[in-house]
Amino acid sequence: MALISSKEMFAKALNDDYAIGAFNVNNMEIVQGIVDAAAAENAPLILQVSAGARKYARPAYLIKLVEAAIEDTGADICLHLDHGADFEICKACVDNGFTSVMIDGSQYPFEENVALTKRVVEYAHDHGVVVEAELGKLAGVEDDVSVDERSAKFTDPEEAAEFVRLTGVDSLAIAIGTSHGAYKFKGEPYLDIERLKVIHGLIPNTPLVLHGASSVLKEFVDMCNEYGGSVPGAQGVPEEMIKEAVKHGVCKVNIDTDLRLAMTAEIRKFFIENPSEFDPRKYLGPGRDAITRMVRHKIKDVLNCSNRK
Ligand code: G3H
Ligand code: 13P
Ligand code: ZN
């Protein structure tokens, strides 16, 4: 049992129309909650670490936590850098034992994104590590932005094919309407599935990645609001839309917000119902259990990757 690459995971997922959940980790309870869920479902798993997570938990702790999870459960796990901003952070993660890194050059012009991605691909591949890159911009909910303006930021299919050819990248994050966080849509949720189909048709062997794929589950939003929180109007990507995307080349589905909401909802409930408790294990435990329940649901009912190990 070991830290493994996503290469084989993606090849199988592409072939059989399912996706791997890539869940963001920031502390021990989050790692345990997710890994227990994947182990119970016998599912392949990607744990991902953002720059913010590295800053919060410190790199050495996160790596050791993931190694401990492997030892504890006997799971194989892909450890991935989420949204690497430059060559240096990607190199640091490759050198520290990550099995996958993302270089996010999506804010740069095409040629610059290509050059940066190529540099990371060369270094990572020399060390047996796979690379995800991003093309197109994930739009957030912004005032005064029309549908046309929003979709102008979506991934251009021809550019995507050219980008993969020029960089040799292993997987590609695309923009088709998702965004990070708990406020993804103001009106009706919309993903450009037709665009996704064209991209997948042009690069059928490239695993596609959907960032901003949390569904902002009503159960947890309601619970947060009921127990003293304030997340009014939160809205995610309906799970039916994620399922549709998975049928057209999306092999990696990134989820962080749903973890945050599940854990926070349960802890809020505990605090309101048990005002005199102050043992962190008493509330972090239910928070961890909520993550396990939520991740099992994603793996089984949305990503279709139970028993795919
Ligand atoms: O892509 C964003 C992830 O949710 C990570 O968020 O940068 O706050 O750790 P973070
Ligand atoms: P969410 O905010 O929708 O969970 O997206 C997380 C993500 O894309 C991490 O890279
Ligand atoms: Zn992301």
mmCIF file of C-alpha atoms and ligand atoms in Angstrom:
data_model
loop_
_atom_site.group_PDB
_atom_site.id
_atom_site.type_symbol
_atom_site.label_atom_id
_atom_site.label_comp_id
_atom_site.label_asym_id
_atom_site.label_seq_id
_atom_site.Cartn_x
_atom_site.Cartn_y
_atom_site.Cartn_z
ATOM 1 C CA MET A 1 0.000 0.000 0.000
ATOM 2 C CA ALA A 2 1.486 3.290 -1.008
ATOM 3 C CA LEU A 3 1.293 6.770 -2.404
ATOM 4 C CA ILE A 4 0.430 6.177 -6.038
ATOM 5 C CA SER A 5 0.105 8.141 -9.250
ATOM 6 C CA SER A 6 -3.281 8.938 -10.766
ATOM 7 C CA LYS A 7 -2.218 7.595 -14.173
ATOM 8 C CA GLU A 8 -3.787 4.166 -13.908
ATOM 9 C CA MET A 9 -6.769 5.467 -11.950
ATOM 10 C CA PHE A 10 -7.578 7.876 -14.775
ATOM 11 C CA ALA A 11 -7.036 5.318 -17.545
ATOM 12 C CA LYS A 12 -9.598 3.021 -15.925
ATOM 13 C CA ALA A 13 -12.009 5.847 -15.148
ATOM 14 C CA LEU A 14 -11.885 7.122 -18.750
ATOM 15 C CA ASN A 15 -12.626 3.655 -20.002
ATOM 16 C CA ASP A 16 -15.551 2.939 -17.697
ATOM 17 C CA ASP A 17 -17.215 6.374 -17.357
ATOM 18 C CA TYR A 18 -16.676 7.029 -13.689
ATOM 19 C CA ALA A 19 -14.637 9.649 -11.835
ATOM 20 C CA ILE A 20 -12.234 9.836 -8.937
ATOM 21 C CA GLY A 21 -13.043 12.215 -6.107
ATOM 22 C CA ALA A 22 -10.229 14.658 -5.341
ATOM 23 C CA PHE A 23 -10.832 15.957 -1.852
ATOM 24 C CA ASN A 24 -8.959 18.832 -0.190
ATOM 25 C CA VAL A 25 -7.290 18.102 3.139
ATOM 26 C CA ASN A 26 -6.295 20.556 5.856
ATOM 27 C CA ASN A 27 -6.106 18.593 9.122
ATOM 28 C CA MET A 28 -6.189 15.115 10.650
ATOM 29 C CA GLU A 29 -9.961 14.816 10.997
ATOM 30 C CA ILE A 30 -10.517 15.754 7.356
ATOM 31 C CA VAL A 31 -7.912 13.213 6.184
ATOM 32 C CA GLN A 32 -9.421 10.477 8.358
ATOM 33 C CA GLY A 33 -13.000 11.276 7.398
ATOM 34 C CA ILE A 34 -12.233 11.037 3.675
ATOM 35 C CA VAL A 35 -9.928 8.026 3.801
ATOM 36 C CA ASP A 36 -12.369 6.055 5.950
ATOM 37 C CA ALA A 37 -15.084 6.737 3.364
ATOM 38 C CA ALA A 38 -12.932 5.647 0.414
ATOM 39 C CA ALA A 39 -11.829 2.519 2.301
ATOM 40 C CA ALA A 40 -15.435 1.626 3.148
ATOM 41 C CA GLU A 41 -16.431 2.060 -0.506
ATOM 42 C CA ASN A 42 -13.313 0.322 -1.845
ATOM 43 C CA ALA A 43 -12.793 3.353 -4.077
ATOM 44 C CA PRO A 44 -9.694 4.955 -5.617
ATOM 45 C CA LEU A 45 -8.813 8.252 -3.959
ATOM 46 C CA ILE A 46 -6.990 11.516 -4.563
ATOM 47 C CA LEU A 47 -6.190 13.740 -1.596
ATOM 48 C CA GLN A 48 -5.181 17.244 -2.565
ATOM 49 C CA VAL A 49 -3.336 19.986 -0.769
ATOM 50 C CA SER A 50 -3.629 23.674 -1.620
ATOM 51 C CA ALA A 51 -1.065 26.389 -0.900
ATOM 52 C CA GLY A 52 -3.422 27.532 1.859
ATOM 53 C CA ALA A 53 -3.471 24.038 3.361
ATOM 54 C CA ARG A 54 0.342 23.906 3.308
ATOM 55 C CA LYS A 55 0.455 27.239 5.078
ATOM 56 C CA TYR A 56 -2.140 26.223 7.668
ATOM 57 C CA ALA A 57 -1.060 22.675 8.517
ATOM 58 C CA ARG A 58 2.570 22.907 7.312
ATOM 59 C CA PRO A 59 3.819 20.588 4.571
ATOM 60 C CA ALA A 60 5.513 18.001 6.802
ATOM 61 C CA TYR A 61 2.327 17.404 8.798
ATOM 62 C CA LEU A 62 0.141 16.934 5.759
ATOM 63 C CA ILE A 63 2.451 14.405 4.156
ATOM 64 C CA LYS A 64 2.807 12.467 7.408
ATOM 65 C CA LEU A 65 -0.970 12.494 7.913
ATOM 66 C CA VAL A 66 -1.510 11.003 4.482
ATOM 67 C CA GLU A 67 1.232 8.429 5.079
ATOM 68 C CA ALA A 68 -0.414 7.560 8.406
ATOM 69 C CA ALA A 69 -3.768 7.113 6.646
ATOM 70 C CA ILE A 70 -2.145 4.678 4.202
ATOM 71 C CA GLU A 71 -0.592 2.712 7.064
ATOM 72 C CA ASP A 72 -3.814 2.734 9.076
ATOM 73 C CA THR A 73 -6.240 1.665 6.329
ATOM 74 C CA GLY A 74 -4.058 -0.133 3.791
ATOM 75 C CA ALA A 75 -5.338 2.259 1.121
ATOM 76 C CA ASP A 76 -3.482 3.414 -1.984
ATOM 77 C CA ILE A 77 -3.724 7.193 -2.258
ATOM 78 C CA CYS A 78 -2.673 9.743 -4.864
ATOM 79 C CA LEU A 79 -1.296 12.862 -3.144
ATOM 80 C CA HIS A 80 -1.808 15.911 -5.336
ATOM 81 C CA LEU A 81 -0.855 19.583 -5.178
ATOM 82 C CA ASP A 82 -3.965 21.679 -5.889
ATOM 83 C CA HIS A 83 -3.547 24.956 -7.839
ATOM 84 C CA GLY A 84 0.243 25.191 -7.837
ATOM 85 C CA ALA A 85 0.892 28.830 -8.677
ATOM 86 C CA ASP A 86 4.469 28.557 -9.932
ATOM 87 C CA PHE A 87 7.290 26.177 -10.811
ATOM 88 C CA GLU A 88 8.820 26.412 -7.332
ATOM 89 C CA ILE A 89 5.826 25.099 -5.371
ATOM 90 C CA CYS A 90 5.397 22.260 -7.881
ATOM 91 C CA LYS A 91 9.086 21.372 -7.560
ATOM 92 C CA ALA A 92 8.880 21.444 -3.749
ATOM 93 C CA CYS A 93 5.941 19.011 -3.813
ATOM 94 C CA VAL A 94 7.624 16.706 -6.334
ATOM 95 C CA ASP A 95 10.740 16.708 -4.138
ATOM 96 C CA ASN A 96 8.625 16.017 -1.024
ATOM 97 C CA GLY A 97 7.008 12.886 -2.400
ATOM 98 C CA PHE A 98 3.734 14.075 -3.945
ATOM 99 C CA THR A 99 2.656 11.771 -6.763
ATOM 100 C CA SER A 100 0.805 14.450 -8.735
ATOM 101 C CA VAL A 101 0.966 18.242 -9.055
ATOM 102 C CA MET A 102 -1.201 20.890 -10.632
ATOM 103 C CA ILE A 103 0.382 23.891 -12.282
ATOM 104 C CA ASP A 104 -2.310 26.518 -12.632
ATOM 105 C CA GLY A 105 -1.262 28.945 -15.342
ATOM 106 C CA SER A 106 -4.857 29.683 -16.313
ATOM 107 C CA GLN A 107 -4.563 33.407 -15.616
ATOM 108 C CA TYR A 108 -1.686 33.794 -18.108
ATOM 109 C CA PRO A 109 -1.881 34.216 -21.866
ATOM 110 C CA PHE A 110 -1.884 30.896 -23.768
ATOM 111 C CA GLU A 111 1.833 30.895 -24.675
ATOM 112 C CA GLU A 112 2.908 31.708 -21.125
ATOM 113 C CA ASN A 113 0.644 29.002 -19.719
ATOM 114 C CA VAL A 114 2.159 26.548 -22.218
ATOM 115 C CA ALA A 115 5.744 27.503 -21.307
ATOM 116 C CA LEU A 116 5.133 27.303 -17.554
ATOM 117 C CA THR A 117 3.254 24.015 -17.820
ATOM 118 C CA LYS A 118 5.961 22.513 -20.059
ATOM 119 C CA ARG A 119 8.631 23.386 -17.519
ATOM 120 C CA VAL A 120 6.691 21.685 -14.713
ATOM 121 C CA VAL A 121 5.888 18.660 -16.900
ATOM 122 C CA GLU A 122 9.581 18.167 -17.728
ATOM 123 C CA TYR A 123 10.642 18.293 -14.072
ATOM 124 C CA ALA A 124 7.740 16.210 -12.759
ATOM 125 C CA HIS A 125 7.972 13.517 -15.440
ATOM 126 C CA ASP A 126 11.726 13.176 -14.802
ATOM 127 C CA HIS A 127 10.728 12.301 -11.228
ATOM 128 C CA GLY A 128 7.812 9.994 -12.086
ATOM 129 C CA VAL A 129 5.155 12.526 -11.077
ATOM 130 C CA VAL A 130 2.082 13.379 -13.184
ATOM 131 C CA VAL A 131 0.868 16.900 -13.937
ATOM 132 C CA GLU A 132 -2.534 18.587 -14.212
ATOM 133 C CA ALA A 133 -2.792 21.997 -15.881
ATOM 134 C CA GLU A 134 -5.696 24.380 -16.427
ATOM 135 C CA LEU A 135 -6.995 26.221 -19.458
ATOM 136 C CA GLY A 136 -9.900 28.660 -19.253
ATOM 137 C CA LYS A 137 -11.046 30.599 -16.222
ATOM 138 C CA LEU A 138 -13.413 29.424 -13.524
ATOM 139 C CA ALA A 139 -16.001 32.180 -13.327
ATOM 140 C CA GLY A 140 -17.438 33.107 -9.975
ATOM 141 C CA VAL A 141 -20.723 34.812 -9.274
ATOM 142 C CA GLU A 142 -20.053 38.401 -10.217
ATOM 143 C CA ASP A 143 -22.428 41.296 -10.529
ATOM 144 C CA ASP A 144 -23.044 42.754 -13.977
ATOM 145 C CA VAL A 145 -21.499 39.849 -15.879
ATOM 146 C CA SER A 146 -23.634 38.599 -18.759
ATOM 147 C CA VAL A 147 -23.905 34.947 -19.796
ATOM 148 C CA ASP A 148 -21.816 35.764 -22.906
ATOM 149 C CA GLU A 149 -19.091 37.436 -20.879
ATOM 150 C CA ARG A 150 -19.048 34.474 -18.549
ATOM 151 C CA SER A 151 -18.750 31.887 -21.294
ATOM 152 C CA ALA A 152 -15.963 33.890 -22.989
ATOM 153 C CA LYS A 153 -13.814 32.598 -20.142
ATOM 154 C CA PHE A 154 -14.727 28.979 -20.804
ATOM 155 C CA THR A 155 -12.129 26.610 -22.265
ATOM 156 C CA ASP A 156 -11.784 26.822 -26.031
ATOM 157 C CA PRO A 157 -11.807 23.231 -27.400
ATOM 158 C CA GLU A 158 -9.244 23.818 -30.170
ATOM 159 C CA GLU A 159 -6.921 25.558 -27.737
ATOM 160 C CA ALA A 160 -7.316 22.685 -25.289
ATOM 161 C CA ALA A 161 -6.198 20.179 -27.916
ATOM 162 C CA GLU A 162 -3.248 22.378 -28.896
ATOM 163 C CA PHE A 163 -2.329 22.919 -25.246
ATOM 164 C CA VAL A 164 -2.208 19.189 -24.493
ATOM 165 C CA ARG A 165 -0.151 18.542 -27.647
ATOM 166 C CA LEU A 166 2.363 21.293 -26.834
ATOM 167 C CA THR A 167 2.787 20.570 -23.114
ATOM 168 C CA GLY A 168 2.475 16.781 -22.795
ATOM 169 C CA VAL A 169 0.385 17.365 -19.674
ATOM 170 C CA ASP A 170 -1.295 14.300 -18.126
ATOM 171 C CA SER A 171 -4.714 15.803 -17.342
ATOM 172 C CA LEU A 172 -6.483 19.069 -18.039
ATOM 173 C CA ALA A 173 -8.748 21.194 -15.861
ATOM 174 C CA ILE A 174 -11.386 22.916 -17.949
ATOM 175 C CA ALA A 175 -13.779 25.793 -17.398
ATOM 176 C CA ILE A 176 -17.390 25.000 -18.365
ATOM 177 C CA GLY A 177 -19.324 27.002 -15.771
ATOM 178 C CA THR A 178 -18.204 25.816 -12.352
ATOM 179 C CA SER A 179 -16.477 28.046 -9.806
ATOM 180 C CA HIS A 180 -14.945 27.652 -6.373
ATOM 181 C CA GLY A 181 -16.853 28.151 -3.131
ATOM 182 C CA ALA A 182 -20.450 28.050 -1.939
ATOM 183 C CA TYR A 183 -21.953 30.685 -4.269
ATOM 184 C CA LYS A 184 -21.632 29.288 -7.761
ATOM 185 C CA PHE A 185 -24.764 30.519 -9.494
ATOM 186 C CA LYS A 186 -27.138 33.405 -8.998
ATOM 187 C CA GLY A 187 -29.945 32.059 -11.111
ATOM 188 C CA GLU A 188 -30.348 28.610 -12.621
ATOM 189 C CA PRO A 189 -27.229 26.419 -12.459
ATOM 190 C CA TYR A 190 -25.685 25.885 -15.881
ATOM 191 C CA LEU A 191 -22.768 23.805 -17.190
ATOM 192 C CA ASP A 192 -21.711 23.930 -20.833
ATOM 193 C CA ILE A 193 -21.941 20.181 -21.434
ATOM 194 C CA GLU A 194 -21.932 20.665 -25.230
ATOM 195 C CA ARG A 195 -18.527 22.362 -24.957
ATOM 196 C CA LEU A 196 -17.313 19.523 -22.754
ATOM 197 C CA LYS A 197 -18.385 16.991 -25.378
ATOM 198 C CA VAL A 198 -16.412 18.830 -28.068
ATOM 199 C CA ILE A 199 -13.305 19.037 -25.858
ATOM 200 C CA HIS A 200 -13.547 15.341 -24.993
ATOM 201 C CA GLY A 201 -14.046 14.494 -28.662
ATOM 202 C CA LEU A 202 -10.848 16.319 -29.626
ATOM 203 C CA ILE A 203 -8.702 14.891 -26.806
ATOM 204 C CA PRO A 204 -10.443 11.606 -25.932
ATOM 205 C CA ASN A 205 -7.417 10.158 -24.137
ATOM 206 C CA THR A 206 -6.826 13.147 -21.865
ATOM 207 C CA PRO A 207 -8.493 12.881 -18.463
ATOM 208 C CA LEU A 208 -10.462 16.073 -17.821
ATOM 209 C CA VAL A 209 -10.750 17.689 -14.398
ATOM 210 C CA LEU A 210 -13.722 19.558 -12.979
ATOM 211 C CA HIS A 211 -12.778 22.123 -10.354
ATOM 212 C CA GLY A 212 -15.411 23.854 -8.286
ATOM 213 C CA ALA A 213 -17.531 20.707 -8.318
ATOM 214 C CA SER A 214 -19.126 20.891 -4.877
ATOM 215 C CA SER A 215 -22.900 20.617 -4.847
ATOM 216 C CA VAL A 216 -23.333 22.715 -1.697
ATOM 217 C CA LEU A 217 -25.649 20.117 -0.238
ATOM 218 C CA LYS A 218 -28.889 21.548 1.119
ATOM 219 C CA GLU A 219 -28.775 19.307 4.175
ATOM 220 C CA PHE A 220 -25.580 20.964 5.416
ATOM 221 C CA VAL A 221 -26.432 24.507 4.345
ATOM 222 C CA ASP A 222 -29.747 24.236 6.213
ATOM 223 C CA MET A 223 -27.984 22.826 9.254
ATOM 224 C CA CYS A 224 -25.433 25.656 9.265
ATOM 225 C CA ASN A 225 -28.213 28.218 9.016
ATOM 226 C CA GLU A 226 -30.337 26.494 11.657
ATOM 227 C CA TYR A 227 -27.523 26.345 14.206
ATOM 228 C CA GLY A 228 -26.369 29.932 14.217
ATOM 229 C CA GLY A 229 -24.557 30.187 10.886
ATOM 230 C CA SER A 230 -25.250 32.470 7.953
ATOM 231 C CA VAL A 231 -24.809 31.075 4.470
ATOM 232 C CA PRO A 232 -27.885 32.445 2.719
ATOM 233 C CA GLY A 233 -28.318 31.780 -0.984
ATOM 234 C CA ALA A 234 -25.484 29.265 -1.173
ATOM 235 C CA GLN A 235 -25.749 27.232 -4.377
ATOM 236 C CA GLY A 236 -23.556 24.528 -5.919
ATOM 237 C CA VAL A 237 -23.503 22.337 -9.011
ATOM 238 C CA PRO A 238 -26.459 19.928 -8.944
ATOM 239 C CA GLU A 239 -25.240 16.367 -8.629
ATOM 240 C CA GLU A 240 -27.100 15.347 -11.795
ATOM 241 C CA MET A 241 -24.891 17.787 -13.744
ATOM 242 C CA ILE A 242 -21.730 16.296 -12.254
ATOM 243 C CA LYS A 243 -22.963 12.853 -13.289
ATOM 244 C CA GLU A 244 -23.510 14.115 -16.830
ATOM 245 C CA ALA A 245 -19.997 15.623 -16.968
ATOM 246 C CA VAL A 246 -18.527 12.322 -15.809
ATOM 247 C CA LYS A 247 -20.028 10.660 -18.908
ATOM 248 C CA HIS A 248 -17.936 12.941 -21.148
ATOM 249 C CA GLY A 249 -14.327 12.582 -20.063
ATOM 250 C CA VAL A 250 -14.328 14.147 -16.593
ATOM 251 C CA CYS A 251 -12.210 11.752 -14.522
ATOM 252 C CA LYS A 252 -11.335 13.939 -11.530
ATOM 253 C CA VAL A 253 -13.950 15.846 -9.562
ATOM 254 C CA ASN A 254 -12.600 18.419 -7.085
ATOM 255 C CA ILE A 255 -14.485 18.825 -3.822
ATOM 256 C CA ASP A 256 -13.583 21.089 -0.934
ATOM 257 C CA THR A 257 -16.591 23.277 -0.108
ATOM 258 C CA ASP A 258 -18.834 20.254 0.562
ATOM 259 C CA LEU A 259 -16.275 18.993 3.098
ATOM 260 C CA ARG A 260 -16.173 22.376 4.819
ATOM 261 C CA LEU A 261 -19.947 22.625 4.991
ATOM 262 C CA ALA A 262 -20.428 19.073 6.281
ATOM 263 C CA MET A 263 -17.884 19.474 9.048
ATOM 264 C CA THR A 264 -18.998 22.955 10.043
ATOM 265 C CA ALA A 265 -22.710 22.060 10.083
ATOM 266 C CA GLU A 266 -22.131 19.147 12.442
ATOM 267 C CA ILE A 267 -19.870 21.151 14.751
ATOM 268 C CA ARG A 268 -22.324 24.055 14.866
ATOM 269 C CA LYS A 269 -25.100 21.632 15.816
ATOM 270 C CA PHE A 270 -22.964 20.131 18.540
ATOM 271 C CA PHE A 271 -22.111 23.513 20.031
ATOM 272 C CA ILE A 272 -25.740 24.631 20.151
ATOM 273 C CA GLU A 273 -26.927 21.334 21.624
ATOM 274 C CA ASN A 274 -24.041 20.973 24.089
ATOM 275 C CA PRO A 275 -23.130 24.464 25.280
ATOM 276 C CA SER A 276 -21.177 23.243 28.278
ATOM 277 C CA GLU A 277 -18.880 20.834 26.367
ATOM 278 C CA PHE A 278 -15.326 21.981 25.630
ATOM 279 C CA ASP A 279 -13.480 18.793 24.736
ATOM 280 C CA PRO A 280 -12.461 19.216 21.055
ATOM 281 C CA ARG A 281 -12.755 15.464 20.481
ATOM 282 C CA LYS A 282 -16.455 15.695 21.247
ATOM 283 C CA TYR A 283 -17.134 18.046 18.334
ATOM 284 C CA LEU A 284 -14.323 17.187 15.926
ATOM 285 C CA GLY A 285 -15.470 13.539 16.044
ATOM 286 C CA PRO A 286 -18.988 14.278 14.733
ATOM 287 C CA GLY A 287 -17.412 16.677 12.207
ATOM 288 C CA ARG A 288 -15.216 13.843 10.952
ATOM 289 C CA ASP A 289 -18.204 11.461 10.796
ATOM 290 C CA ALA A 290 -20.169 13.968 8.717
ATOM 291 C CA ILE A 291 -17.287 14.086 6.233
ATOM 292 C CA THR A 292 -17.254 10.287 5.996
ATOM 293 C CA ARG A 293 -21.017 10.174 5.303
ATOM 294 C CA MET A 294 -20.829 12.915 2.701
ATOM 295 C CA VAL A 295 -17.801 11.444 0.895
ATOM 296 C CA ARG A 296 -19.363 7.958 0.818
ATOM 297 C CA HIS A 297 -22.428 9.492 -0.808
ATOM 298 C CA LYS A 298 -20.302 11.260 -3.457
ATOM 299 C CA ILE A 299 -18.282 8.146 -4.242
ATOM 300 C CA LYS A 300 -21.326 5.889 -4.484
ATOM 301 C CA ASP A 301 -24.123 8.037 -5.869
ATOM 302 C CA VAL A 302 -22.366 10.731 -7.907
ATOM 303 C CA LEU A 303 -18.934 9.577 -9.059
ATOM 304 C CA ASN A 304 -19.902 5.928 -9.564
ATOM 305 C CA CYS A 305 -16.521 4.778 -8.260
ATOM 306 C CA SER A 306 -17.406 2.361 -5.456
ATOM 307 C CA ASN A 307 -15.513 -0.948 -5.776
ATOM 308 C CA ARG A 308 -13.302 0.380 -8.579
ATOM 309 C CA LYS A 309 -9.990 -0.271 -6.846
HETATM 310 O O1 G3H B 1 -9.411 25.589 -4.997
HETATM 311 C C1 G3H B 1 -9.696 25.940 -3.879
HETATM 312 C C2 G3H B 1 -9.734 24.971 -2.761
HETATM 313 O O2 G3H B 1 -11.033 24.972 -2.193
HETATM 314 C C3 G3H B 1 -8.680 25.277 -1.745
HETATM 315 O O3 G3H B 1 -9.038 26.371 -0.973
HETATM 316 O O4 G3H B 1 -7.005 27.822 -1.020
HETATM 317 O O5 G3H B 1 -8.735 28.047 0.799
HETATM 318 O O6 G3H B 1 -7.215 26.055 0.720
HETATM 319 P P1 G3H B 1 -7.927 27.131 -0.067
HETATM 320 P P1 13P B 2 -15.346 23.576 -4.506
HETATM 321 O O1 13P B 2 -15.146 24.921 -3.908
HETATM 322 O O2 13P B 2 -16.535 23.533 -5.400
HETATM 323 O O3 13P B 2 -15.363 22.487 -3.490
HETATM 324 O O4 13P B 2 -14.077 23.278 -5.460
HETATM 325 C C1 13P B 2 -12.860 22.831 -4.922
HETATM 326 C C2 13P B 2 -11.751 22.855 -5.920
HETATM 327 O O5 13P B 2 -11.934 23.042 -7.098
HETATM 328 C C3 13P B 2 -10.401 22.632 -5.404
HETATM 329 O O6 13P B 2 -9.441 22.775 -6.395
HETATM 330 ZN ZN ZN B 3 -9.874 24.247 -7.853
#
